XYZ file of C-alpha atoms in Angstrom:
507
model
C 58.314 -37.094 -13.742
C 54.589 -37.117 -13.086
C 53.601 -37.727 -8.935
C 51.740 -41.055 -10.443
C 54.585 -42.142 -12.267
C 57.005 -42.336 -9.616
C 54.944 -44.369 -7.394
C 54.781 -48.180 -7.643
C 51.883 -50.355 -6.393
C 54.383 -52.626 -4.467
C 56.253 -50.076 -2.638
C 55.812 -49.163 1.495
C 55.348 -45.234 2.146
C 58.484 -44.842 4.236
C 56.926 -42.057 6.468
C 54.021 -44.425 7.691
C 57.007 -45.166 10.216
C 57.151 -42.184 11.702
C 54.774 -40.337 13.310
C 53.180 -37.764 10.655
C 51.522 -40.260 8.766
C 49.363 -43.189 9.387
C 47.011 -46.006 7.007
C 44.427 -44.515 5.765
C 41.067 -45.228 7.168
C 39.170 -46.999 4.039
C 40.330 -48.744 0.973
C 38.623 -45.918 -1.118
C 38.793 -42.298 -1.277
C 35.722 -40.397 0.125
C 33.051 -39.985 -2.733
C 33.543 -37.037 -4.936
C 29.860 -36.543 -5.596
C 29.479 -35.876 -2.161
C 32.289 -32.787 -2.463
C 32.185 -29.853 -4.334
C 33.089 -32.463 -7.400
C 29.423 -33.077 -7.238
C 28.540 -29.268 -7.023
C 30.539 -28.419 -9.958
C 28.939 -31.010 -12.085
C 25.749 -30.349 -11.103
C 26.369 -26.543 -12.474
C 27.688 -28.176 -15.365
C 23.990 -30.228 -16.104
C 22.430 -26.724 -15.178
C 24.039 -25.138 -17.467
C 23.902 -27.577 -20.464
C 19.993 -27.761 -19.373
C 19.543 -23.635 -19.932
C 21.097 -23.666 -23.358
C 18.532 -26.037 -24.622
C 15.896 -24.633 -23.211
C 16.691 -20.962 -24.236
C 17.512 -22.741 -27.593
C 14.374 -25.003 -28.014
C 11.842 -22.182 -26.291
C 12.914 -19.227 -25.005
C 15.247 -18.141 -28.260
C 16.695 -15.330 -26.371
C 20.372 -16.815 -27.385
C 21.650 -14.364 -24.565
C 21.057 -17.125 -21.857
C 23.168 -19.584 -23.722
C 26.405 -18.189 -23.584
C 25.597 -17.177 -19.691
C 24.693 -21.000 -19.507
C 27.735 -22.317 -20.804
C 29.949 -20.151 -19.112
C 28.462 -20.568 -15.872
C 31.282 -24.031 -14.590
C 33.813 -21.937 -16.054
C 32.868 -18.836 -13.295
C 31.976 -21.526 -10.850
C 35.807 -22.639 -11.316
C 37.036 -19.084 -11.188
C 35.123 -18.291 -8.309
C 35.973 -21.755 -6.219
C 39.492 -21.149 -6.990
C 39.369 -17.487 -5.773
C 37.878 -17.715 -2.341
C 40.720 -21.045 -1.925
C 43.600 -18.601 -2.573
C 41.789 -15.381 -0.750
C 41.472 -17.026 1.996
C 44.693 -17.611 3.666
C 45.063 -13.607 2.928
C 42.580 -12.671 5.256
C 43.685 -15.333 7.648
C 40.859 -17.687 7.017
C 43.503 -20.894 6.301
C 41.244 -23.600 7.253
C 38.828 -22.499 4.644
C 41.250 -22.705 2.732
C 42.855 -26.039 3.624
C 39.233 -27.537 3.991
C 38.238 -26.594 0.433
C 40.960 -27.654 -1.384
C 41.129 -31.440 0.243
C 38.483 -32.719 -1.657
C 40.339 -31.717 -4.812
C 43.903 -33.283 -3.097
C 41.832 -36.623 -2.683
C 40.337 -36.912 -6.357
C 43.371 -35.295 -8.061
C 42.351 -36.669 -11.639
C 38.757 -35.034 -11.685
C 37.902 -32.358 -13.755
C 37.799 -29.677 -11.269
C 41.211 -30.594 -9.647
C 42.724 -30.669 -12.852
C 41.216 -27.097 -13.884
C 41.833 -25.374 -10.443
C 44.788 -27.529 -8.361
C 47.559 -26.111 -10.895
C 46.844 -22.167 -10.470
C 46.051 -22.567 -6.688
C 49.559 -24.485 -6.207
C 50.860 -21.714 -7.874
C 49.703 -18.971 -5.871
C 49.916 -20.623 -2.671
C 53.548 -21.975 -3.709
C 55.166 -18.601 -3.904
C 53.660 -17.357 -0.598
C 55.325 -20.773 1.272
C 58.218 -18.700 0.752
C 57.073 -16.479 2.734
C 58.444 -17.506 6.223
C 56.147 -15.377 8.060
C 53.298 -16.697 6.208
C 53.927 -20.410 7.189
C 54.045 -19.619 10.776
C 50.574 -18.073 10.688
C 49.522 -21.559 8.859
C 50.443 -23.582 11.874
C 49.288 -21.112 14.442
C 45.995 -21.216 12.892
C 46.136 -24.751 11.884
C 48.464 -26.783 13.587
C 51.259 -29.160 12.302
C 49.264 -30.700 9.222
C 47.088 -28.916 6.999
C 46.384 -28.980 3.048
C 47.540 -25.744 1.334
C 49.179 -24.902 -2.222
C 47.550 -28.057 -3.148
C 49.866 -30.329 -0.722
C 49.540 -32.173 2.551
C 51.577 -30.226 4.758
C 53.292 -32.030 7.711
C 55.555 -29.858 10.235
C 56.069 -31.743 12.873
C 60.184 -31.950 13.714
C 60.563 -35.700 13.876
C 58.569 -36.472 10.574
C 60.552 -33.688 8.471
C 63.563 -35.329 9.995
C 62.513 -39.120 9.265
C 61.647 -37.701 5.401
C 65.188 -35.916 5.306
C 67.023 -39.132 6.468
C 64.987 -41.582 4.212
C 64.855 -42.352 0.760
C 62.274 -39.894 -1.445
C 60.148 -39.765 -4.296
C 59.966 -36.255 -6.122
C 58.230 -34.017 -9.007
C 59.323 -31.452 -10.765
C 58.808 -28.617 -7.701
C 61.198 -26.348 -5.790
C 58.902 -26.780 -2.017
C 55.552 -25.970 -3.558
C 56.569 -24.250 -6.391
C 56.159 -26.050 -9.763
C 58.851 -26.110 -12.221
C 59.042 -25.825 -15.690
C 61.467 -25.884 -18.380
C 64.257 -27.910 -16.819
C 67.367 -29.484 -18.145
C 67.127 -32.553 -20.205
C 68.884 -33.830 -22.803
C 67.854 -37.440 -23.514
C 66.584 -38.345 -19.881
C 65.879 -36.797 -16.306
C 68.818 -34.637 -15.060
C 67.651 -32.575 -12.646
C 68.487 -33.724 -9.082
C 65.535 -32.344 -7.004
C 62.933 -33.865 -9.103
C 64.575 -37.571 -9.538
C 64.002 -40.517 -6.883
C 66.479 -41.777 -4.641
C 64.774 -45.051 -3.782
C 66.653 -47.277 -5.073
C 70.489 -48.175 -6.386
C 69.775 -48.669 -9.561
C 68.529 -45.254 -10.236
C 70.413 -42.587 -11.325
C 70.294 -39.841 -8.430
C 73.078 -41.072 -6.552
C 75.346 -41.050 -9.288
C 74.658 -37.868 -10.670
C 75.086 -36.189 -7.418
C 78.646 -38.037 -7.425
C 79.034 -36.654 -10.776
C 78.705 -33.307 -10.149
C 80.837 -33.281 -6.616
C 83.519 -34.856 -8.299
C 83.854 -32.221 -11.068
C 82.753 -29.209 -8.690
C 84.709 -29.933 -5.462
C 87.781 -32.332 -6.534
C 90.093 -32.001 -9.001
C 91.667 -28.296 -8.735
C 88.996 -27.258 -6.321
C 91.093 -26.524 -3.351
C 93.890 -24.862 -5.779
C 91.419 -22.320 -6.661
C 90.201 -21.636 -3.181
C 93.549 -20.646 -2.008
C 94.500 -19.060 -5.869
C 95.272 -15.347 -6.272
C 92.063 -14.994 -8.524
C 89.911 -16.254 -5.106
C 91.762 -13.608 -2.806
C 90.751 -10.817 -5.012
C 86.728 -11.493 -5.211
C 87.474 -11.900 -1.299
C 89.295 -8.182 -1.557
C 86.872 -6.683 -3.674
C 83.831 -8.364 -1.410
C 86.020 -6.068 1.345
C 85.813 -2.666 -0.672
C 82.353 -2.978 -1.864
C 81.386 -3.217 2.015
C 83.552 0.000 2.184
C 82.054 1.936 -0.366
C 78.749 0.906 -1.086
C 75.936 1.824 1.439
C 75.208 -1.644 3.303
C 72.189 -1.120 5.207
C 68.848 -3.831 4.832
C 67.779 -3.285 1.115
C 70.758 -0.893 0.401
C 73.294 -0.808 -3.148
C 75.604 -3.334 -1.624
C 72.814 -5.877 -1.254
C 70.752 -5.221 -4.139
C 73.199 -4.813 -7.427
C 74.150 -7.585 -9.510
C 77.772 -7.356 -10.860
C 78.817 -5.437 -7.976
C 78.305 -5.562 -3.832
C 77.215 -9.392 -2.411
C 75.493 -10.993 -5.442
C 78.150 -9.932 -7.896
C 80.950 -11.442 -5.306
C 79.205 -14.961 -5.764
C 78.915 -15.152 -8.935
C 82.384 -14.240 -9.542
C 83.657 -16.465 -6.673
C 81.445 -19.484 -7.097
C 82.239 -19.625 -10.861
C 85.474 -19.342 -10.527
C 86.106 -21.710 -7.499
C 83.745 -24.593 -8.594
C 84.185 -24.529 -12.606
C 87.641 -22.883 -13.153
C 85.140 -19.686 -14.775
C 87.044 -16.822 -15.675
C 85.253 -14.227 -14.199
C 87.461 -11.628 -14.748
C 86.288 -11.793 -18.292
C 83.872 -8.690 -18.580
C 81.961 -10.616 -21.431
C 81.764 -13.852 -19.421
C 80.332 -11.968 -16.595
C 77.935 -10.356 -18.967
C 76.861 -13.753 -19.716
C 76.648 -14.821 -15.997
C 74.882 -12.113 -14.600
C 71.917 -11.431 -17.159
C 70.778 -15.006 -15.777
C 71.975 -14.454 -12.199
C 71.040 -11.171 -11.148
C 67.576 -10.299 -9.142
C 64.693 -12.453 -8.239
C 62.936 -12.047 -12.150
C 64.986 -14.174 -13.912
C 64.923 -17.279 -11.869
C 60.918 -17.362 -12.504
C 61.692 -16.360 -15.940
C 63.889 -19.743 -16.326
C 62.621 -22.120 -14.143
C 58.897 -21.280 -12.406
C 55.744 -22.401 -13.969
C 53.925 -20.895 -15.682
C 56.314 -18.063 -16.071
C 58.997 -20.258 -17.780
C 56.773 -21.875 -20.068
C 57.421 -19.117 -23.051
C 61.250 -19.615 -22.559
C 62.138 -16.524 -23.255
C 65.059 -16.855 -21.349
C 66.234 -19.534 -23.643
C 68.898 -17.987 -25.205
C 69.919 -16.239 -21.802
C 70.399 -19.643 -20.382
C 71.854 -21.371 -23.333
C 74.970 -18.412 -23.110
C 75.515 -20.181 -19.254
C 75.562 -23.074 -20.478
C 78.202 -22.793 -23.028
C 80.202 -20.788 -20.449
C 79.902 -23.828 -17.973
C 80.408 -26.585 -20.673
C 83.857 -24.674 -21.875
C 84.492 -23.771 -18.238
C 88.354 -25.906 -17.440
C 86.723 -28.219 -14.284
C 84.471 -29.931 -17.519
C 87.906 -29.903 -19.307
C 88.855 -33.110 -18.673
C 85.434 -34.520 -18.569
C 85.601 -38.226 -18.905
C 82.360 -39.511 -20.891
C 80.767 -43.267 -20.017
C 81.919 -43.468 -16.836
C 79.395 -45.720 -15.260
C 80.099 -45.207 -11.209
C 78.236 -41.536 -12.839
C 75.605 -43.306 -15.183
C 77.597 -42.678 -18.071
C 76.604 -39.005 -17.415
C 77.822 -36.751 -20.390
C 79.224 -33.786 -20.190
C 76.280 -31.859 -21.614
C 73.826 -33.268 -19.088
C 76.339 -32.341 -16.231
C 76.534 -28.676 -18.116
C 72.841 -28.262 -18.168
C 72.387 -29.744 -14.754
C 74.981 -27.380 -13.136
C 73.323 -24.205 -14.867
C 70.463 -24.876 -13.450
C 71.960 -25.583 -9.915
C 74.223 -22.102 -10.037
C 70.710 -20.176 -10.541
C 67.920 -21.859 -8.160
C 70.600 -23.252 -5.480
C 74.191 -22.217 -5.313
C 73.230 -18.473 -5.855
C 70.164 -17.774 -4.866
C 70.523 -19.634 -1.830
C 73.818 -19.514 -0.519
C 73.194 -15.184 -1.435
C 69.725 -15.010 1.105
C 71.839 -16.529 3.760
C 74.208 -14.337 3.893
C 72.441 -11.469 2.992
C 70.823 -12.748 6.311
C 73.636 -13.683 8.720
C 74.969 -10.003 7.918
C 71.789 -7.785 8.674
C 70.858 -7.567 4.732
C 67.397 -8.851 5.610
C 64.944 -8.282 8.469
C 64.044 -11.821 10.091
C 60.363 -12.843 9.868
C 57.933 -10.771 11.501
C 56.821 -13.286 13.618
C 56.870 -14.000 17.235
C 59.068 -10.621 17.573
C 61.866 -12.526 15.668
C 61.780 -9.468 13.654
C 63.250 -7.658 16.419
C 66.421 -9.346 16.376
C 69.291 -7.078 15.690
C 71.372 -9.561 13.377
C 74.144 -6.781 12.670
C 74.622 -6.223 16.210
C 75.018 -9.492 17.103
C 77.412 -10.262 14.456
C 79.384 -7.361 16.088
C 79.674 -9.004 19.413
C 81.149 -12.158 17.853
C 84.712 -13.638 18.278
C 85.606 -13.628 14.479
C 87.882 -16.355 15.680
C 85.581 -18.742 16.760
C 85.282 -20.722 13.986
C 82.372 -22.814 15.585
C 81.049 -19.710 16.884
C 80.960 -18.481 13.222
C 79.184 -21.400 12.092
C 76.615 -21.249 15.287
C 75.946 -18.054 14.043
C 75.326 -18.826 10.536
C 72.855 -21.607 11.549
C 70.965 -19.927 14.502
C 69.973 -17.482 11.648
C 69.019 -19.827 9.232
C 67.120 -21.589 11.642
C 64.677 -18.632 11.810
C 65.039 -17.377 8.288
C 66.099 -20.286 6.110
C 66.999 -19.607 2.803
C 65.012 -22.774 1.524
C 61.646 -23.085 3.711
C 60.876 -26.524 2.718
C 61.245 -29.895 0.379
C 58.708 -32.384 -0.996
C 57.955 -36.266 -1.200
C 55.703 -38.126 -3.564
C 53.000 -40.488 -1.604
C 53.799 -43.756 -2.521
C 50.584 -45.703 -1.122
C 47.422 -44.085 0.279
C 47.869 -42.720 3.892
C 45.996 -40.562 6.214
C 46.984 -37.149 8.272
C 44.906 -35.302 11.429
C 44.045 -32.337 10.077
C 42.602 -29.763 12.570
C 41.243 -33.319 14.742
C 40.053 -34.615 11.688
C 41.409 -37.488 10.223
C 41.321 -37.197 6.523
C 42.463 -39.729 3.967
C 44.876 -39.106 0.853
C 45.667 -41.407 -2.077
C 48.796 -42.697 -3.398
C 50.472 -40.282 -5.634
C 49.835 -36.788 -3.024
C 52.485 -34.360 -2.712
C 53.181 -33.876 0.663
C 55.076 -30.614 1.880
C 57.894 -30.658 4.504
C 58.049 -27.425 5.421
C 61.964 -27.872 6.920
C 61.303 -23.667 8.125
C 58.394 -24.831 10.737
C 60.178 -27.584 12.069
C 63.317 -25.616 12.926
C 61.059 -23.789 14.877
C 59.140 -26.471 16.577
C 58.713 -25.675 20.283
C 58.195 -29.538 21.222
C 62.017 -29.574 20.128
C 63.438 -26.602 20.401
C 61.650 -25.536 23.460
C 59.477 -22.250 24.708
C 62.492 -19.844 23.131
C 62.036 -21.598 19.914
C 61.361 -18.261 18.191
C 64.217 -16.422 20.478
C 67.706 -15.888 18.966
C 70.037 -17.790 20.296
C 73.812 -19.048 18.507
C 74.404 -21.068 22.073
C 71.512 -22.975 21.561
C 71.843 -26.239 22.588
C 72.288 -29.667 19.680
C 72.279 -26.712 17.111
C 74.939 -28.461 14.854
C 72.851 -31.811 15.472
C 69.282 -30.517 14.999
C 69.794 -27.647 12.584
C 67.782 -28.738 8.592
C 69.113 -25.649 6.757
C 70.534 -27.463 3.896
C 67.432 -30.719 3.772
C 69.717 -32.585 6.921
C 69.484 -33.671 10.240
C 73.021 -32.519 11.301
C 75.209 -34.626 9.430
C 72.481 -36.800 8.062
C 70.493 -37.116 5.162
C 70.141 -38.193 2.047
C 69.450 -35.435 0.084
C 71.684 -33.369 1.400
C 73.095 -30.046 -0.560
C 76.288 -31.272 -2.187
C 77.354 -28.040 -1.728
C 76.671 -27.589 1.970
C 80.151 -26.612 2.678
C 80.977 -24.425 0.380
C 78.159 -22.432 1.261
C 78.732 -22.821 5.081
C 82.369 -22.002 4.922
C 82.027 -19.094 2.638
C 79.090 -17.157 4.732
C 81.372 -18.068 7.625
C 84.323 -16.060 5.586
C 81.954 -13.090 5.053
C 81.355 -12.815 8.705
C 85.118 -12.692 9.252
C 85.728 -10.472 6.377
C 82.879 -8.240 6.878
C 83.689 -8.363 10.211
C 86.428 -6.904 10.110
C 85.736 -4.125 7.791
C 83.287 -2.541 10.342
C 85.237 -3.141 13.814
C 87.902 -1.239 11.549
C 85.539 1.597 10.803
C 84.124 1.853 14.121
């Protein structure tokens, strides 16, 4: 769904009532021949005017390909210093340059430069680090990755808790090559606006056939106990330092546990089949295959087609689809393909990617961010002081870590009217149709909420629970929210306890 597409003329931009956004200041846009719009065309005219000349008087014929090439280099160059910047810490450069091109997203150099820069800057929002030297240098709104950023605690939790529009992007990455079959599927990139649309329903689709029927037979099943035991003797075996063989294979160690455990438990998978884990894992394993499959540009050969299409078949024959019931309308007569293909892609960019960096996280597997000295925090020794007991002291854990390291640093929302942001003390207009960034990371680290320790590890914060965005809530609100928040919460929880005991046992 295109960002103009999803935005009607009639609707109110929910976050104009909170605090991040406010009308914009004119009915129009600033002009774009006053911008580096103007600039680039007037290299374009310069150009076209060379080639005639050398090709009415100077007949050197060398000049004219210069000539012609010249917006093309102008474009390289512009789009260069835009993504340089930030790299050498110069972000408002950065953000400053690329406005002009946020307001006047249909113009010719927006449309030739906005994709590769959202690309670039998209994969280093990942970078949690990296975001917290954008608001140190910038402050709680800026424009990077070809977004209006907007950090501030209370607007990313007004955007969580109201209705959204969406594109097709993962935070600021851009996706590609997502399931379909004869309409939208994929959850992050539909609407929620409004009854009659189909989000809802899907998401009720897919918890009913993930977490119902059988799901808490499997949890407790023999099958479940022995990815739990052989979680245990990988621990044993392998070496489990930060970056270490328990941590980084893929059938075996962390990542092979859930994708044998979350298969099994949510689709009935059996993943004690060395041929279905074959399957699983050659679109599972690392960090290359889930740009392969999904990330633009990267996805747009597909050669992970056939990769994906053995999941799918896997999922679609899995025994929780079974007894699919087609034409059910409280689901939007969802079929049992499109659930198939939507849950694929779910398994790879959510349930095990995601649910994997947290607890890679929550048991030392990862170094925090180096930022603020939260990079210093011993995560393995704390984990050793814990009560693995404490069920809530578990769970504090698990989110006091996430909090500073979250395995998804932010979510977006489609502008529905024009609006304005203070950028740097500048108040800057945007149209209708912007993405805007919520960078959920920044505001779980927002000192006007969480105080002067913000950056200071602590499970015994206080309104943790209540505050705490690590899967797009606001405690127990939302609505977005991961349908598959507790699976992922209670299992990490498990590991801790498991884990736990392994090394207390060792020690």
């Amino acid at each position: 769904m295109s960002a103009a597409g999803c935005c009607g003329a009639t609707e109110t931009e929910p976050l104009m009532a909170s605090n991040g956004l406010m009308p914009p200041t004119s009915t129009e846009m600033p002009s774009a021949i006053c911008s580096v719009h103007g600039v680039f065309w007037l290299t374009v005219l310069a150009g076209i005017a060379m080639a005639i000349v050398d090709g009415t008087v100077l007949q050197t014929w060398w000049i004219i390909p210069v000539a012609l090439l010249a917006p093309l280099l102008f474009v390289f160059s512009f789009t260069l210093v835009i993504c340089v910047a930030p790299m050498c810490g110069c972000f408002a450069m950065s953000s400053r340059l690329q406005t002009s091109l946020v307001q006047h997203p249909k113009h010719l150099l927006s449309r030739l430069t906005l994709p590769w820069i959202t690309v670039i800057q998209g994969l280093h929002m990942c970078d949690n680090a990296y975001c917290q030297r954008i608001r140190a240098s910038m402050g709680k709104n800026y424009v990077l990755a070809g977004m209006v950023g907007v950090s501030d605690y209370e607007t990313v939790a007004f955007t969580l808790k109201s209705a959204q529009h969406r594109t097709d992007y993962l935070g600021a990455q851009p996706l590609t090559n997502l399931p379909k079959v004869d309409r939208e599927i994929f959850l992050l990139s539909m609407a929620n606006t409004a009854k009659e649309l189909n989000h809802d329903k899907f998401v009720a689709c897919f918890y009913h056939y993930m977490f119902r029927e059988g799901f808490e037979e499997r949890l407790k099943s023999e099958k479940a106990k022995k990815c739990w035991a052989q979680l245990a003797e990988d621990y044993k075996t392998m070496p489990h330092g930060e970056g270490e063989q328990f941590y980084t294979e893929d059938a075996t160690g962390l990542r092979g546990f859930f994708i044998r455990y979350f298969f099994y438990v949510m689709l009935g998978t059996d993943t004690e089949d060395p041929e279905i884990m074959k399957d699983l894992v050659a679109m599972m394993r690392g960090d290359t295959p889930i740009a392969m499959c999904y990330l633009w540009p990267f996805a747009v050969p597909n050669l992970m087609g056939s990769t994906i299409k053995k999941v799918d078949d896997r999922i679609f024959n899995s025994s929780s689809l079974a007894k699919f019931v087609e034409g059910e309308e409280k689901f939007a007569n969802m079929t049992k393909l499109e659930l198939t293909r939507l849950t694929t892609c779910i398994m790879r960019l959510a349930a095990i990617t995601g649910t994997l960096q947290l607890a890679k996280s929550v048991t030392g597997g990862l170094t925090m961010p180096p930022f603020e000295d939260m990079d210093k925090t011993n995560v393995a020794a704390e984990w050793d002081k814990l009560d693995l007991a404490d069920e809530q002291a578990l769970q504090n854990f698990c989110l006091e870590v996430a909090r500073l390291h979250p395995p998804v640093s932010s979510v977006h929302h489609i502008a529905t009217e024009a609006f304005s942001a203070t950028i740097q003390g500048r108040v800057v207009d945007f149209p209708a149709g912007t993405k805007i960034l919520v960078p959920t990371n920044l505001a779980m680290t927002d000192v006007d909420t969480w105080g002067v320790d913000a950056f200071k590890f602590n499970p015994s914060r206080p309104a943790l629970q209540e505050k705490n965005m690590v899967f797009a809530n606001v405690g127990k609100q939302g609505t977005r929210v991961c349908p598959g928040q507790y699976l992922a919460m209670d299992t990490c929880v498990e590991i801790l306890r498991v884990l736990g005991k392994v090394r207390r046992e060792g020690k």
